[in-house]
Short mmCIF file of C-alpha atoms in Angstrom, two decimals:
data_model
loop_
_atom_site.label_atom_id
_atom_site.label_comp_id
_atom_site.label_asym_id
_atom_site.label_seq_id
_atom_site.Cartn_x
_atom_site.Cartn_y
_atom_site.Cartn_z
CA LYS A 1 0.48 -15.71 5.00
CA LYS A 2 3.98 -14.54 4.11
CA LEU A 3 4.69 -10.85 3.75
CA ASP A 4 6.32 -9.46 0.64
CA PRO A 5 10.03 -8.90 1.53
CA GLY A 6 9.76 -5.50 -0.09
CA TYR A 7 7.28 -4.52 2.61
CA PHE A 8 10.12 -4.10 5.10
CA ASN A 9 12.02 -1.77 2.78
CA LYS A 10 9.27 0.82 2.68
CA GLY A 11 9.00 3.83 4.92
CA THR A 12 12.72 4.13 5.57
CA ASP A 13 12.26 7.84 6.19
CA GLY A 14 10.13 7.15 9.21
CA TYR A 15 11.40 8.26 12.59
CA TYR A 16 10.36 7.87 16.22
CA SER A 17 11.80 9.16 19.47
CA MET A 18 10.98 9.26 23.18
CA SER A 19 12.40 11.82 25.54
CA ASN A 20 12.08 12.76 29.18
CA THR A 21 13.16 16.07 30.71
CA THR A 22 13.27 16.70 34.45
CA LYS A 23 13.75 20.08 36.10
CA GLU A 24 13.90 20.51 39.85
CA GLN A 25 14.33 23.64 41.95
CA THR A 26 14.66 23.73 45.72
CA ASN A 27 14.40 26.89 47.83
CA LEU A 28 14.77 27.00 51.60
CA ASN A 29 14.57 30.17 53.72
CA VAL A 30 15.07 30.78 57.44
CA ASN A 31 14.07 34.20 58.80
CA LEU A 32 14.57 36.04 62.09
CA ASN A 33 12.64 39.32 62.32
CA LEU A 34 12.97 42.28 64.70
CA ASN A 35 10.51 45.10 65.31
CA LYS A 36 10.95 47.14 68.48
CA GLN A 37 9.54 50.48 69.64
CA ILE A 38 12.32 51.98 71.75
CA ASN A 39 10.44 55.07 72.94
CA ASP A 40 7.92 57.59 71.63
CA ASP A 41 10.43 58.85 69.07
CA PHE A 42 12.46 55.88 67.86
CA GLU A 43 11.67 52.42 66.55
CA ILE A 44 14.05 49.81 65.19
CA HIS A 45 13.39 47.00 62.75
CA GLY A 46 15.35 44.44 60.79
CA PHE A 47 15.81 40.83 59.86
CA LEU A 48 18.37 38.08 59.35
CA ARG A 49 17.75 35.53 56.62
CA GLY A 50 19.52 32.45 55.36
CA GLU A 51 18.73 31.11 51.90
CA TYR A 52 19.48 27.85 50.08
CA TYR A 53 18.86 27.48 46.35
CA ASN A 54 19.51 24.46 44.13
CA SER A 55 18.48 23.79 40.55
CA PHE A 56 18.91 20.57 38.64
CA GLY A 57 18.06 19.40 35.14
CA GLN A 58 18.23 16.02 33.43
CA THR A 59 17.40 14.89 29.89
CA MET A 60 17.16 11.37 28.43
CA LYS A 61 16.27 10.48 24.84
CA LEU A 62 15.85 7.32 22.73
CA GLU A 63 15.44 7.51 18.96
CA THR A 64 15.34 5.26 15.93
CA ASP A 65 18.12 5.39 13.35
CA GLY A 66 18.08 4.65 9.64
CA GLY A 67 14.33 4.49 9.27
CA LEU A 68 11.66 2.05 10.42
CA ILE A 69 11.66 -1.69 9.72
CA VAL A 70 7.88 -1.84 9.45
CA PRO A 71 6.48 1.37 7.97
CA ASP A 72 4.02 3.44 9.98
CA LYS A 73 4.66 1.47 13.18
CA PHE A 74 6.11 3.92 15.63
CA PHE A 75 7.98 2.32 18.53
CA ILE A 76 11.64 2.32 19.52
CA GLY A 77 12.28 -1.34 18.71
CA ASN A 78 11.23 -0.73 15.08
CA SER A 79 14.60 0.87 14.24
CA LYS A 80 16.61 -0.43 11.28
CA LYS A 81 19.92 0.47 12.92
CA PRO A 82 20.84 0.21 16.60
CA VAL A 83 18.77 2.60 18.70
CA LYS A 84 20.42 5.93 19.53
CA TYR A 85 20.55 7.00 23.15
CA SER A 86 21.50 10.34 24.61
CA GLY A 87 21.26 11.80 28.08
CA ASN A 88 22.86 14.43 30.22
CA ILE A 89 22.65 16.30 33.49
CA ASN A 90 22.52 20.03 32.90
CA GLY A 91 22.10 23.26 34.76
CA GLU A 92 22.93 22.01 38.28
CA LYS A 93 23.66 25.01 40.46
CA THR A 94 23.72 25.75 44.18
CA MET A 95 23.56 29.16 45.84
CA LEU A 96 23.91 29.88 49.56
CA SER A 97 23.05 33.35 50.84
CA ALA A 98 23.11 35.27 54.11
CA VAL A 99 21.10 38.50 54.19
CA GLY A 100 20.65 41.11 56.90
CA GLN A 101 18.84 44.40 57.30
CA ILE A 102 18.70 46.98 60.07
CA GLY A 103 16.64 50.15 60.03
CA THR A 104 15.18 52.83 62.21
CA SER A 105 12.73 55.72 62.08
CA TYR A 106 12.44 58.93 64.08
CA LYS A 107 9.03 60.42 64.90
CA ASP A 108 7.59 58.98 61.70
CA MET A 109 9.59 61.64 59.80
CA PHE A 110 13.05 60.24 59.07
CA PHE A 111 13.70 56.68 57.91
CA ILE A 112 16.91 54.81 57.15
CA ASP A 113 17.62 51.18 56.21
CA VAL A 114 20.95 49.40 55.72
CA THR A 115 21.24 45.95 54.17
CA GLY A 116 24.04 43.51 53.47
CA ARG A 117 24.06 40.28 51.50
CA ASN A 118 26.68 37.61 50.88
CA ASP A 119 26.29 34.93 48.23
CA TRP A 120 28.25 31.73 47.67
CA SER A 121 27.73 30.47 44.12
CA SER A 122 28.74 27.06 42.78
CA SER A 123 28.88 28.45 39.23
CA LEU A 124 32.01 30.46 40.11
CA VAL A 125 33.97 27.53 41.58
CA TYR A 126 36.76 26.14 39.40
CA GLY A 127 37.58 22.47 39.14
CA ASP A 128 40.51 22.77 41.54
CA GLY A 129 38.36 24.53 44.17
CA HIS A 130 39.55 28.12 43.74
CA GLY A 131 37.50 31.05 42.49
CA THR A 132 35.75 34.24 43.62
CA TYR A 133 32.59 32.37 44.51
CA SER A 134 31.90 34.36 47.71
CA TYR A 135 30.88 38.00 47.24
CA PHE A 136 29.30 40.64 49.46
CA TYR A 137 27.17 43.62 48.44
CA PRO A 138 25.47 46.27 50.63
CA SER A 139 22.83 48.98 50.24
CA VAL A 140 21.57 51.99 52.18
CA SER A 141 18.38 54.00 51.73
CA GLY A 142 16.78 56.92 53.51
CA SER A 143 13.71 59.12 53.25
CA TRP A 144 12.27 62.26 54.80
CA LEU A 145 8.53 62.92 55.13
CA ILE A 146 8.46 66.68 54.83
CA THR A 147 4.75 66.93 55.54
CA ASN A 148 5.18 65.19 58.90
CA THR A 149 7.93 67.66 59.83
CA PHE A 150 6.28 70.90 58.71
CA ARG A 151 2.61 70.03 58.82
CA GLU A 152 1.61 73.30 60.44
CA GLN A 153 3.81 75.46 58.21
CA LEU A 154 2.84 73.98 54.84
CA PRO A 155 -0.24 75.12 52.90
CA ARG A 156 -3.26 72.85 53.25
CA TRP A 157 -3.28 72.13 49.49
CA ILE A 158 -0.02 70.16 49.91
CA SER A 159 -1.23 66.71 50.95
CA PHE A 160 2.06 64.84 51.01
CA ALA A 161 5.75 65.59 50.45
CA LYS A 162 8.67 63.18 50.59
CA LEU A 163 12.37 63.14 49.68
CA ARG A 164 14.25 59.88 49.22
CA ALA A 165 17.76 58.73 48.36
CA SER A 166 19.51 55.37 48.11
CA TRP A 167 22.73 53.64 47.11
CA ALA A 168 23.00 49.94 46.34
CA GLN A 169 25.43 47.38 45.03
CA VAL A 170 24.31 44.12 43.45
CA GLY A 171 26.44 41.09 42.68
CA ASN A 172 25.73 38.56 39.95
CA ASP A 173 27.22 35.21 38.99
CA THR A 174 26.91 33.26 35.75
CA GLU A 175 25.34 30.13 34.34
CA PRO A 176 26.62 26.79 35.65
CA TYR A 177 29.51 24.96 33.99
CA ILE A 178 30.77 27.77 31.76
CA ILE A 179 34.02 28.60 33.59
CA ASN A 180 35.57 25.12 33.59
CA SER A 181 37.07 23.90 30.33
CA ALA A 182 36.94 20.18 29.60
CA TYR A 183 37.13 17.63 26.83
CA SER A 184 33.99 16.42 25.09
CA LEU A 185 33.44 12.80 24.11
CA ILE A 186 33.03 11.95 20.42
CA SER A 187 32.46 8.72 18.57
CA SER A 188 32.54 7.66 14.93
CA THR A 189 31.93 4.44 13.05
CA VAL A 190 34.58 2.79 10.90
CA GLY A 191 33.11 -0.25 9.23
CA SER A 192 31.39 -2.15 12.03
CA ASP A 193 33.57 -0.67 14.77
CA ASN A 194 32.88 2.36 16.97
CA ILE A 195 35.87 4.62 17.52
CA PHE A 196 35.84 6.84 20.62
CA GLY A 197 37.87 9.92 21.42
CA ASN A 198 38.01 13.38 22.97
CA VAL A 199 37.79 16.82 21.43
CA ILE A 200 38.93 20.15 22.88
CA GLY A 201 36.27 22.86 23.09
CA ASP A 202 36.46 26.10 21.11
CA THR A 203 36.10 28.39 24.15
CA LYS A 204 38.77 29.57 26.59
CA TYR A 205 37.81 30.34 30.18
CA SER A 206 39.44 32.99 32.33
CA ALA A 207 41.32 31.47 35.25
CA ASP A 208 40.12 34.18 37.67
CA LEU A 209 36.60 35.13 36.58
CA LYS A 210 34.95 37.45 39.09
CA PRO A 211 31.26 38.12 39.78
CA GLU A 212 29.59 41.08 38.12
CA ARG A 213 29.05 44.22 40.20
CA LYS A 214 26.36 46.82 39.62
CA ASN A 215 26.54 50.09 41.55
CA SER A 216 23.53 52.38 41.50
CA TRP A 217 22.31 55.46 43.31
CA GLU A 218 19.16 57.51 43.06
CA VAL A 219 17.38 60.52 44.51
CA GLY A 220 13.70 61.21 44.21
CA ILE A 221 10.76 63.32 45.31
CA GLU A 222 7.08 62.57 45.73
CA TRP A 223 4.53 65.35 46.13
CA ARG A 224 0.74 65.19 46.25
CA PHE A 225 -1.68 68.09 46.13
CA LEU A 226 -5.36 68.90 46.61
CA ASP A 227 -6.25 65.91 48.80
CA ASN A 228 -4.07 63.59 46.67
CA ARG A 229 -5.89 64.45 43.44
CA ILE A 230 -2.64 65.50 41.75
CA ALA A 231 0.68 63.73 42.25
CA VAL A 232 4.25 64.24 41.07
CA ASP A 233 6.85 61.49 41.43
CA ALA A 234 10.33 62.07 39.99
CA THR A 235 13.55 60.05 40.22
CA TYR A 236 17.08 60.66 39.05
CA TYR A 237 19.33 57.61 39.07
CA LYS A 238 22.57 56.29 37.69
CA GLU A 239 23.79 52.70 37.30
CA ASN A 240 27.23 51.38 36.43
CA THR A 241 28.08 47.72 35.95
CA LYS A 242 31.66 46.49 36.03
CA ASP A 243 33.28 43.08 35.64
CA GLN A 244 30.48 41.96 33.34
CA ILE A 245 30.92 38.32 32.34
CA MET A 246 31.07 38.43 28.55
CA LYS A 247 31.73 35.92 25.77
CA ILE A 248 33.94 37.55 23.15
CA SER A 249 35.27 36.36 19.81
CA VAL A 250 39.00 35.78 19.34
CA PRO A 251 41.03 35.06 16.17
CA TYR A 252 40.50 31.44 15.20
CA VAL A 253 44.20 31.03 14.36
CA SER A 254 44.75 30.90 18.11
CA GLY A 255 43.03 27.51 18.14
CA ILE A 256 39.86 28.74 19.84
CA ARG A 257 36.87 30.84 18.79
CA TYR A 258 35.62 32.45 22.02
CA GLN A 259 36.76 33.51 25.45
CA TYR A 260 34.90 34.38 28.66
CA VAL A 261 36.26 37.52 30.34
CA ASN A 262 35.33 40.22 32.83
CA ALA A 263 34.72 43.47 30.95
CA GLY A 264 32.47 46.52 30.92
#
């Protein structure tokens, strides 16, 4: 039985697509720990750690174009026009880190810890290999258990008393791919021919983008009373972030719309 030729002209608004998205993340850590009691008064502790981080994303998509040949039959080969294909690798980023900490305590009354961390980020490497992709940031913290120092002198209704203070610096990179400018591929159809070309992006990238830096410090107290039935915990802190990586608007007459800069 022959089908009515008009049957194939129905359902042109139909559409079908298939897509596959892959995301992978790999984390590797190597640790070396230290915990040593030197004598009755002092102990020392610390660690060394190496870290490897990698993330990767990939997307592939097939879709019909121009409607379906046979209405209500949803498969890729049922496309009136040549099938559209798109795919890209996105979000690939690698981070290497070295972290260390050393600390000590005295008679279970005074405590101090010092840390240091260095990161190497692929998202801050320019196409020619330069960039501030290696950055170091430290921290130091200390505390004093007042009740362990003056146990006999303090009233019995004071169950616990502690003073603490710290200073820390934290570094931060950016998302992958945003600091390297490049052409994008475009295509258009003229008659039966496909015309290919390049287009310049609308964003300018700083040639010496640096990692963000956040400096913070805090002091605090913790007191407990009446066998820990009442507690007071107070902290005063301040944080300042500099070299924030920001996307700002620029006059379009310059030929671009946005620019990535360090600010803040």
